[in-house]
Amino acid sequence: MLAQFIQELKKTGNLEKAKNLSWFFKTGKGEYGEGDQFLGITVPKLREISKKYQSLDLAEIQKLFDSKIHEHKLSALMIMRFKYEKALRLASLAQCKQIVLFYLKNTKKINNWDLVDLSCHYILGNWLLDKDRKILYKLAKSENLWERRISIISTFAFIHNNQYIDTLKISKILLDDKHDLIHKAVGWALREIGKKDKKREIQFLDKYYKAMPRTMLRYAIEKFPETERKYYLKKTV
């Protein structure tokens, strides 16, 4: 079945779109997505195809993770999410845990922002809703860019359940991060808190705005009224 799936993905690819995606996801030498190859498949189409092959087992999914083709990895994560959500509906905690451990085994192969953002809070974040979250703090201190992004984006599951403490703690850890993709992710997370509890976001901003990279701050205050945005931006000048 895996061979059939890979063949279907290959047939669906579009060369011109693949070139555009390679540029968009920064796959050139020295860029964050260096070495990744693209087939040129849109996310909705990839999801449609992946859904037909969600019975692939973890050994087959591992082969997709081991590929240098971006859509293979993204489809692996889509299938894992399908499997996790089904196990969750069936209250099969053992299977959920197996999928989460498999996810953690492959974090270094989840090597671009879309792979992180379309998977981690649905799988890892959801699993940790009622569990110890120390793994996220370990990931937040990783030398691997994508593991650090997983640490903060996973907390979106907590934010959606009105739990903000870990998002704020991990945001503090990542304040000094040097990468723009982490600045954006942290700002995004703070913005999401602000949609639910603006007071909590403002408390964090007032305490740490001087240490926040400009991009992080801009994302965090994106939904604020113009006067409030100008207030915080002026304070950092």
PDB file of C-alpha atoms in Angstrom:
ATOM      1  CA  MET A   1       0.000   0.000   0.000  1.00  0.00           C
ATOM      2  CA  LEU A   2       2.896   2.384   0.741  1.00  0.00           C
ATOM      3  CA  ALA A   3       4.252   2.014  -2.798  1.00  0.00           C
ATOM      4  CA  GLN A   4       0.792   2.751  -4.191  1.00  0.00           C
ATOM      5  CA  PHE A   5       0.501   5.843  -1.995  1.00  0.00           C
ATOM      6  CA  ILE A   6       3.901   7.183  -3.064  1.00  0.00           C
ATOM      7  CA  GLN A   7       3.040   6.578  -6.709  1.00  0.00           C
ATOM      8  CA  GLU A   8      -0.241   8.473  -6.360  1.00  0.00           C
ATOM      9  CA  LEU A   9       1.564  11.404  -4.770  1.00  0.00           C
ATOM     10  CA  LYS A  10       4.098  11.415  -7.593  1.00  0.00           C
ATOM     11  CA  LYS A  11       1.361  11.481 -10.235  1.00  0.00           C
ATOM     12  CA  THR A  12      -0.407  14.345  -8.444  1.00  0.00           C
ATOM     13  CA  GLY A  13       2.680  16.554  -8.268  1.00  0.00           C
ATOM     14  CA  ASN A  14       3.153  19.682 -10.334  1.00  0.00           C
ATOM     15  CA  LEU A  15       6.658  20.682 -11.430  1.00  0.00           C
ATOM     16  CA  GLU A  16       6.008  24.426 -11.581  1.00  0.00           C
ATOM     17  CA  LYS A  17       4.326  24.406  -8.160  1.00  0.00           C
ATOM     18  CA  ALA A  18       7.233  22.348  -6.797  1.00  0.00           C
ATOM     19  CA  LYS A  19       9.690  25.056  -7.870  1.00  0.00           C
ATOM     20  CA  ASN A  20       7.589  27.735  -6.190  1.00  0.00           C
ATOM     21  CA  LEU A  21       7.288  25.725  -2.976  1.00  0.00           C
ATOM     22  CA  SER A  22      11.032  25.072  -2.903  1.00  0.00           C
ATOM     23  CA  TRP A  23      11.598  28.831  -2.960  1.00  0.00           C
ATOM     24  CA  PHE A  24       8.817  29.570  -0.445  1.00  0.00           C
ATOM     25  CA  PHE A  25      10.077  27.035   2.102  1.00  0.00           C
ATOM     26  CA  LYS A  26      13.689  28.185   1.792  1.00  0.00           C
ATOM     27  CA  THR A  27      15.386  25.007   0.553  1.00  0.00           C
ATOM     28  CA  GLY A  28      18.514  26.675  -0.845  1.00  0.00           C
ATOM     29  CA  LYS A  29      22.014  26.170   0.521  1.00  0.00           C
ATOM     30  CA  GLY A  30      22.307  27.604   4.017  1.00  0.00           C
ATOM     31  CA  GLU A  31      18.548  28.212   4.330  1.00  0.00           C
ATOM     32  CA  TYR A  32      16.417  26.605   7.026  1.00  0.00           C
ATOM     33  CA  GLY A  33      14.798  24.110   4.617  1.00  0.00           C
ATOM     34  CA  GLU A  34      18.023  23.165   2.861  1.00  0.00           C
ATOM     35  CA  GLY A  35      17.871  19.881   0.981  1.00  0.00           C
ATOM     36  CA  ASP A  36      14.125  19.316   1.025  1.00  0.00           C
ATOM     37  CA  GLN A  37      12.531  18.374  -2.280  1.00  0.00           C
ATOM     38  CA  PHE A  38       8.966  19.076  -3.367  1.00  0.00           C
ATOM     39  CA  LEU A  39       6.436  17.305  -5.553  1.00  0.00           C
ATOM     40  CA  GLY A  40       4.198  20.367  -5.832  1.00  0.00           C
ATOM     41  CA  ILE A  41       0.946  19.267  -4.141  1.00  0.00           C
ATOM     42  CA  THR A  42      -1.443  21.626  -2.380  1.00  0.00           C
ATOM     43  CA  VAL A  43      -2.266  20.954   1.269  1.00  0.00           C
ATOM     44  CA  PRO A  44      -5.992  20.247   0.638  1.00  0.00           C
ATOM     45  CA  LYS A  45      -5.151  17.751  -2.113  1.00  0.00           C
ATOM     46  CA  LEU A  46      -2.456  16.109  -0.012  1.00  0.00           C
ATOM     47  CA  ARG A  47      -4.909  15.768   2.881  1.00  0.00           C
ATOM     48  CA  GLU A  48      -7.492  14.212   0.558  1.00  0.00           C
ATOM     49  CA  ILE A  49      -5.029  11.600  -0.698  1.00  0.00           C
ATOM     50  CA  SER A  50      -3.531  10.925   2.743  1.00  0.00           C
ATOM     51  CA  LYS A  51      -6.969  10.238   4.204  1.00  0.00           C
ATOM     52  CA  LYS A  52      -7.363   7.288   1.836  1.00  0.00           C
ATOM     53  CA  TYR A  53      -4.153   5.748   3.188  1.00  0.00           C
ATOM     54  CA  GLN A  54      -4.582   6.309   6.909  1.00  0.00           C
ATOM     55  CA  SER A  55      -4.343   2.569   7.516  1.00  0.00           C
ATOM     56  CA  LEU A  56      -0.581   2.711   6.851  1.00  0.00           C
ATOM     57  CA  ASP A  57       1.253   1.356   9.880  1.00  0.00           C
ATOM     58  CA  LEU A  58       4.002   3.186  11.779  1.00  0.00           C
ATOM     59  CA  ALA A  59       6.784   1.294  10.013  1.00  0.00           C
ATOM     60  CA  GLU A  60       5.455   2.545   6.673  1.00  0.00           C
ATOM     61  CA  ILE A  61       4.994   6.046   8.058  1.00  0.00           C
ATOM     62  CA  GLN A  62       8.614   5.961   9.214  1.00  0.00           C
ATOM     63  CA  LYS A  63       9.692   5.469   5.604  1.00  0.00           C
ATOM     64  CA  LEU A  64       7.771   8.618   4.688  1.00  0.00           C
ATOM     65  CA  PHE A  65       9.558  10.514   7.478  1.00  0.00           C
ATOM     66  CA  ASP A  66      12.919   9.247   6.225  1.00  0.00           C
ATOM     67  CA  SER A  67      12.271  10.673   2.756  1.00  0.00           C
ATOM     68  CA  LYS A  68      13.765  13.954   1.557  1.00  0.00           C
ATOM     69  CA  ILE A  69      10.466  14.798  -0.143  1.00  0.00           C
ATOM     70  CA  HIS A  70       8.537  17.376   1.824  1.00  0.00           C
ATOM     71  CA  GLU A  71       5.071  16.077   0.923  1.00  0.00           C
ATOM     72  CA  HIS A  72       6.045  12.594   2.111  1.00  0.00           C
ATOM     73  CA  LYS A  73       6.776  13.996   5.562  1.00  0.00           C
ATOM     74  CA  LEU A  74       3.683  16.184   5.578  1.00  0.00           C
ATOM     75  CA  SER A  75       1.494  13.254   4.562  1.00  0.00           C
ATOM     76  CA  ALA A  76       3.084  11.154   7.323  1.00  0.00           C
ATOM     77  CA  LEU A  77       2.019  13.790   9.844  1.00  0.00           C
ATOM     78  CA  MET A  78      -1.465  14.033   8.370  1.00  0.00           C
ATOM     79  CA  ILE A  79      -1.921  10.278   8.630  1.00  0.00           C
ATOM     80  CA  MET A  80      -0.627  10.342  12.215  1.00  0.00           C
ATOM     81  CA  ARG A  81      -3.141  13.027  13.054  1.00  0.00           C
ATOM     82  CA  PHE A  82      -5.968  10.974  11.509  1.00  0.00           C
ATOM     83  CA  LYS A  83      -4.837   7.968  13.547  1.00  0.00           C
ATOM     84  CA  TYR A  84      -4.499   9.965  16.760  1.00  0.00           C
ATOM     85  CA  GLU A  85      -7.920  11.575  16.454  1.00  0.00           C
ATOM     86  CA  LYS A  86      -9.541   8.228  15.716  1.00  0.00           C
ATOM     87  CA  ALA A  87      -7.822   6.638  18.736  1.00  0.00           C
ATOM     88  CA  LEU A  88      -8.977   9.587  20.834  1.00  0.00           C
ATOM     89  CA  ARG A  89     -12.589   9.105  19.731  1.00  0.00           C
ATOM     90  CA  LEU A  90     -12.334   5.426  20.621  1.00  0.00           C
ATOM     91  CA  ALA A  91     -10.711   6.281  23.972  1.00  0.00           C
ATOM     92  CA  SER A  92      -7.730   4.113  23.037  1.00  0.00           C
ATOM     93  CA  LEU A  93      -5.139   5.823  25.225  1.00  0.00           C
ATOM     94  CA  ALA A  94      -2.530   3.154  24.554  1.00  0.00           C
ATOM     95  CA  GLN A  95      -2.692   3.853  20.830  1.00  0.00           C
ATOM     96  CA  CYS A  96      -2.647   7.608  21.422  1.00  0.00           C
ATOM     97  CA  LYS A  97       0.478   7.240  23.531  1.00  0.00           C
ATOM     98  CA  GLN A  98       2.123   5.075  20.867  1.00  0.00           C
ATOM     99  CA  ILE A  99       1.522   7.774  18.254  1.00  0.00           C
ATOM    100  CA  VAL A 100       2.838  10.524  20.544  1.00  0.00           C
ATOM    101  CA  LEU A 101       6.031   8.578  21.298  1.00  0.00           C
ATOM    102  CA  PHE A 102       6.479   7.962  17.584  1.00  0.00           C
ATOM    103  CA  TYR A 103       6.023  11.694  16.977  1.00  0.00           C
ATOM    104  CA  LEU A 104       8.678  12.530  19.563  1.00  0.00           C
ATOM    105  CA  LYS A 105      11.029   9.997  18.002  1.00  0.00           C
ATOM    106  CA  ASN A 106      10.830  11.917  14.738  1.00  0.00           C
ATOM    107  CA  THR A 107      10.934  15.551  15.859  1.00  0.00           C
ATOM    108  CA  LYS A 108      14.243  16.227  14.104  1.00  0.00           C
ATOM    109  CA  LYS A 109      12.681  15.090  10.828  1.00  0.00           C
ATOM    110  CA  ILE A 110       9.763  17.500  11.233  1.00  0.00           C
ATOM    111  CA  ASN A 111      11.978  20.040   9.543  1.00  0.00           C
ATOM    112  CA  ASN A 112       9.910  22.986   8.374  1.00  0.00           C
ATOM    113  CA  TRP A 113       7.389  25.344   9.924  1.00  0.00           C
ATOM    114  CA  ASP A 114       4.343  23.947   8.119  1.00  0.00           C
ATOM    115  CA  LEU A 115       5.163  20.417   9.294  1.00  0.00           C
ATOM    116  CA  VAL A 116       5.311  21.700  12.863  1.00  0.00           C
ATOM    117  CA  ASP A 117       2.242  23.926  12.699  1.00  0.00           C
ATOM    118  CA  LEU A 118      -0.062  21.347  11.101  1.00  0.00           C
ATOM    119  CA  SER A 119       0.727  18.612  13.586  1.00  0.00           C
ATOM    120  CA  CYS A 120       2.202  19.304  17.014  1.00  0.00           C
ATOM    121  CA  HIS A 121      -0.706  20.872  18.907  1.00  0.00           C
ATOM    122  CA  TYR A 122      -3.156  18.330  17.491  1.00  0.00           C
ATOM    123  CA  ILE A 123      -1.028  15.396  18.619  1.00  0.00           C
ATOM    124  CA  LEU A 124       1.585  16.269  21.265  1.00  0.00           C
ATOM    125  CA  GLY A 125      -0.252  19.272  22.676  1.00  0.00           C
ATOM    126  CA  ASN A 126      -3.553  17.430  22.928  1.00  0.00           C
ATOM    127  CA  TRP A 127      -1.891  14.470  24.637  1.00  0.00           C
ATOM    128  CA  LEU A 128      -0.313  16.725  27.264  1.00  0.00           C
ATOM    129  CA  LEU A 129      -3.543  18.504  28.209  1.00  0.00           C
ATOM    130  CA  ASP A 130      -3.814  16.472  31.412  1.00  0.00           C
ATOM    131  CA  LYS A 131      -0.202  15.302  31.764  1.00  0.00           C
ATOM    132  CA  ASP A 132       3.242  16.450  32.858  1.00  0.00           C
ATOM    133  CA  ARG A 133       4.638  18.891  30.286  1.00  0.00           C
ATOM    134  CA  LYS A 134       8.362  18.758  31.029  1.00  0.00           C
ATOM    135  CA  ILE A 135       9.064  17.411  27.514  1.00  0.00           C
ATOM    136  CA  LEU A 136       8.041  20.823  26.111  1.00  0.00           C
ATOM    137  CA  TYR A 137      10.608  22.584  28.297  1.00  0.00           C
ATOM    138  CA  LYS A 138      13.267  20.176  27.078  1.00  0.00           C
ATOM    139  CA  LEU A 139      12.295  20.909  23.478  1.00  0.00           C
ATOM    140  CA  ALA A 140      12.284  24.662  24.182  1.00  0.00           C
ATOM    141  CA  LYS A 141      15.970  24.444  25.118  1.00  0.00           C
ATOM    142  CA  SER A 142      16.930  22.256  22.151  1.00  0.00           C
ATOM    143  CA  GLU A 143      19.589  23.362  19.663  1.00  0.00           C
ATOM    144  CA  ASN A 144      17.194  22.218  16.945  1.00  0.00           C
ATOM    145  CA  LEU A 145      15.072  25.060  15.558  1.00  0.00           C
ATOM    146  CA  TRP A 146      12.072  22.855  14.824  1.00  0.00           C
ATOM    147  CA  GLU A 147      12.014  21.279  18.274  1.00  0.00           C
ATOM    148  CA  ARG A 148      11.945  24.762  19.776  1.00  0.00           C
ATOM    149  CA  ARG A 149       9.048  25.703  17.503  1.00  0.00           C
ATOM    150  CA  ILE A 150       7.236  22.483  18.471  1.00  0.00           C
ATOM    151  CA  SER A 151       7.591  23.471  22.139  1.00  0.00           C
ATOM    152  CA  ILE A 152       5.641  26.712  21.751  1.00  0.00           C
ATOM    153  CA  ILE A 153       3.169  25.724  19.018  1.00  0.00           C
ATOM    154  CA  SER A 154       2.157  22.605  20.976  1.00  0.00           C
ATOM    155  CA  THR A 155       0.830  24.911  23.699  1.00  0.00           C
ATOM    156  CA  PHE A 156      -1.927  26.113  21.371  1.00  0.00           C
ATOM    157  CA  ALA A 157      -3.844  23.061  22.583  1.00  0.00           C
ATOM    158  CA  PHE A 158      -3.562  24.466  26.115  1.00  0.00           C
ATOM    159  CA  ILE A 159      -4.557  27.987  25.053  1.00  0.00           C
ATOM    160  CA  HIS A 160      -7.695  26.629  23.393  1.00  0.00           C
ATOM    161  CA  ASN A 161      -8.544  25.070  26.747  1.00  0.00           C
ATOM    162  CA  ASN A 162      -7.914  28.310  28.655  1.00  0.00           C
ATOM    163  CA  GLN A 163      -4.577  27.154  30.073  1.00  0.00           C
ATOM    164  CA  TYR A 164      -1.883  29.813  29.658  1.00  0.00           C
ATOM    165  CA  ILE A 165       0.857  29.183  32.211  1.00  0.00           C
ATOM    166  CA  ASP A 166       3.051  26.910  30.077  1.00  0.00           C
ATOM    167  CA  THR A 167       2.728  29.121  27.008  1.00  0.00           C
ATOM    168  CA  LEU A 168       3.921  32.098  29.035  1.00  0.00           C
ATOM    169  CA  LYS A 169       6.781  30.166  30.667  1.00  0.00           C
ATOM    170  CA  ILE A 170       8.004  28.794  27.353  1.00  0.00           C
ATOM    171  CA  SER A 171       7.641  32.229  25.740  1.00  0.00           C
ATOM    172  CA  LYS A 172       9.971  33.567  28.434  1.00  0.00           C
ATOM    173  CA  ILE A 173      12.519  30.828  27.698  1.00  0.00           C
ATOM    174  CA  LEU A 174      12.419  31.723  24.002  1.00  0.00           C
ATOM    175  CA  LEU A 175      12.724  35.497  24.404  1.00  0.00           C
ATOM    176  CA  ASP A 176      16.428  35.397  23.558  1.00  0.00           C
ATOM    177  CA  ASP A 177      16.068  33.014  20.619  1.00  0.00           C
ATOM    178  CA  LYS A 178      17.917  34.229  17.531  1.00  0.00           C
ATOM    179  CA  HIS A 179      15.642  32.795  14.848  1.00  0.00           C
ATOM    180  CA  ASP A 180      12.848  34.778  13.212  1.00  0.00           C
ATOM    181  CA  LEU A 181      10.643  31.677  12.985  1.00  0.00           C
ATOM    182  CA  ILE A 182      10.685  31.410  16.773  1.00  0.00           C
ATOM    183  CA  HIS A 183       9.982  35.128  17.171  1.00  0.00           C
ATOM    184  CA  LYS A 184       6.907  34.736  14.958  1.00  0.00           C
ATOM    185  CA  ALA A 185       5.726  31.585  16.765  1.00  0.00           C
ATOM    186  CA  VAL A 186       6.000  33.128  20.236  1.00  0.00           C
ATOM    187  CA  GLY A 187       4.284  36.331  19.101  1.00  0.00           C
ATOM    188  CA  TRP A 188       1.527  34.243  17.549  1.00  0.00           C
ATOM    189  CA  ALA A 189       1.049  32.288  20.782  1.00  0.00           C
ATOM    190  CA  LEU A 190       0.870  35.470  22.860  1.00  0.00           C
ATOM    191  CA  ARG A 191      -1.664  36.920  20.409  1.00  0.00           C
ATOM    192  CA  GLU A 192      -3.813  33.790  20.850  1.00  0.00           C
ATOM    193  CA  ILE A 193      -3.732  34.221  24.624  1.00  0.00           C
ATOM    194  CA  GLY A 194      -4.754  37.841  24.149  1.00  0.00           C
ATOM    195  CA  LYS A 195      -7.845  36.815  22.209  1.00  0.00           C
ATOM    196  CA  LYS A 196      -9.038  34.901  25.270  1.00  0.00           C
ATOM    197  CA  ASP A 197      -7.505  36.819  28.159  1.00  0.00           C
ATOM    198  CA  LYS A 198      -6.023  40.144  27.112  1.00  0.00           C
ATOM    199  CA  LYS A 199      -5.105  41.018  30.676  1.00  0.00           C
ATOM    200  CA  ARG A 200      -2.758  38.024  30.868  1.00  0.00           C
ATOM    201  CA  GLU A 201      -1.073  38.981  27.626  1.00  0.00           C
ATOM    202  CA  ILE A 202      -0.628  42.598  28.717  1.00  0.00           C
ATOM    203  CA  GLN A 203       0.893  41.472  32.025  1.00  0.00           C
ATOM    204  CA  PHE A 204       3.488  39.504  30.057  1.00  0.00           C
ATOM    205  CA  LEU A 205       4.125  42.353  27.611  1.00  0.00           C
ATOM    206  CA  ASP A 206       4.563  44.926  30.356  1.00  0.00           C
ATOM    207  CA  LYS A 207       7.139  42.731  32.051  1.00  0.00           C
ATOM    208  CA  TYR A 208       9.123  41.581  29.022  1.00  0.00           C
ATOM    209  CA  TYR A 209       8.510  43.977  26.123  1.00  0.00           C
ATOM    210  CA  LYS A 210      12.044  45.396  26.367  1.00  0.00           C
ATOM    211  CA  ALA A 211      13.511  41.921  25.849  1.00  0.00           C
ATOM    212  CA  MET A 212      11.190  40.920  23.014  1.00  0.00           C
ATOM    213  CA  PRO A 213      12.501  40.925  19.433  1.00  0.00           C
ATOM    214  CA  ARG A 214      10.597  43.419  17.282  1.00  0.00           C
ATOM    215  CA  THR A 215       8.961  40.702  15.143  1.00  0.00           C
ATOM    216  CA  MET A 216       7.737  38.861  18.232  1.00  0.00           C
ATOM    217  CA  LEU A 217       6.214  42.039  19.627  1.00  0.00           C
ATOM    218  CA  ARG A 218       4.526  42.963  16.343  1.00  0.00           C
ATOM    219  CA  TYR A 219       2.869  39.538  16.107  1.00  0.00           C
ATOM    220  CA  ALA A 220       1.817  39.678  19.774  1.00  0.00           C
ATOM    221  CA  ILE A 221       0.060  43.041  19.444  1.00  0.00           C
ATOM    222  CA  GLU A 222      -1.286  42.537  15.924  1.00  0.00           C
ATOM    223  CA  LYS A 223      -4.937  42.505  17.069  1.00  0.00           C
ATOM    224  CA  PHE A 224      -4.599  45.431  19.474  1.00  0.00           C
ATOM    225  CA  PRO A 225      -6.271  48.765  18.644  1.00  0.00           C
ATOM    226  CA  GLU A 226      -3.978  51.166  16.790  1.00  0.00           C
ATOM    227  CA  THR A 227      -3.377  53.365  19.840  1.00  0.00           C
ATOM    228  CA  GLU A 228      -2.240  50.389  21.926  1.00  0.00           C
ATOM    229  CA  ARG A 229       0.018  49.065  19.178  1.00  0.00           C
ATOM    230  CA  LYS A 230       1.684  52.453  18.839  1.00  0.00           C
ATOM    231  CA  TYR A 231       2.118  52.600  22.604  1.00  0.00           C
ATOM    232  CA  TYR A 232       4.098  49.338  22.744  1.00  0.00           C
ATOM    233  CA  LEU A 233       6.063  49.980  19.563  1.00  0.00           C
ATOM    234  CA  LYS A 234       7.046  53.442  20.785  1.00  0.00           C
ATOM    235  CA  LYS A 235       8.215  52.006  24.096  1.00  0.00           C
ATOM    236  CA  THR A 236      10.753  49.802  22.289  1.00  0.00           C
ATOM    237  CA  VAL A 237      12.300  52.547  20.180  1.00  0.00           C
TER     238      VAL A 237
END
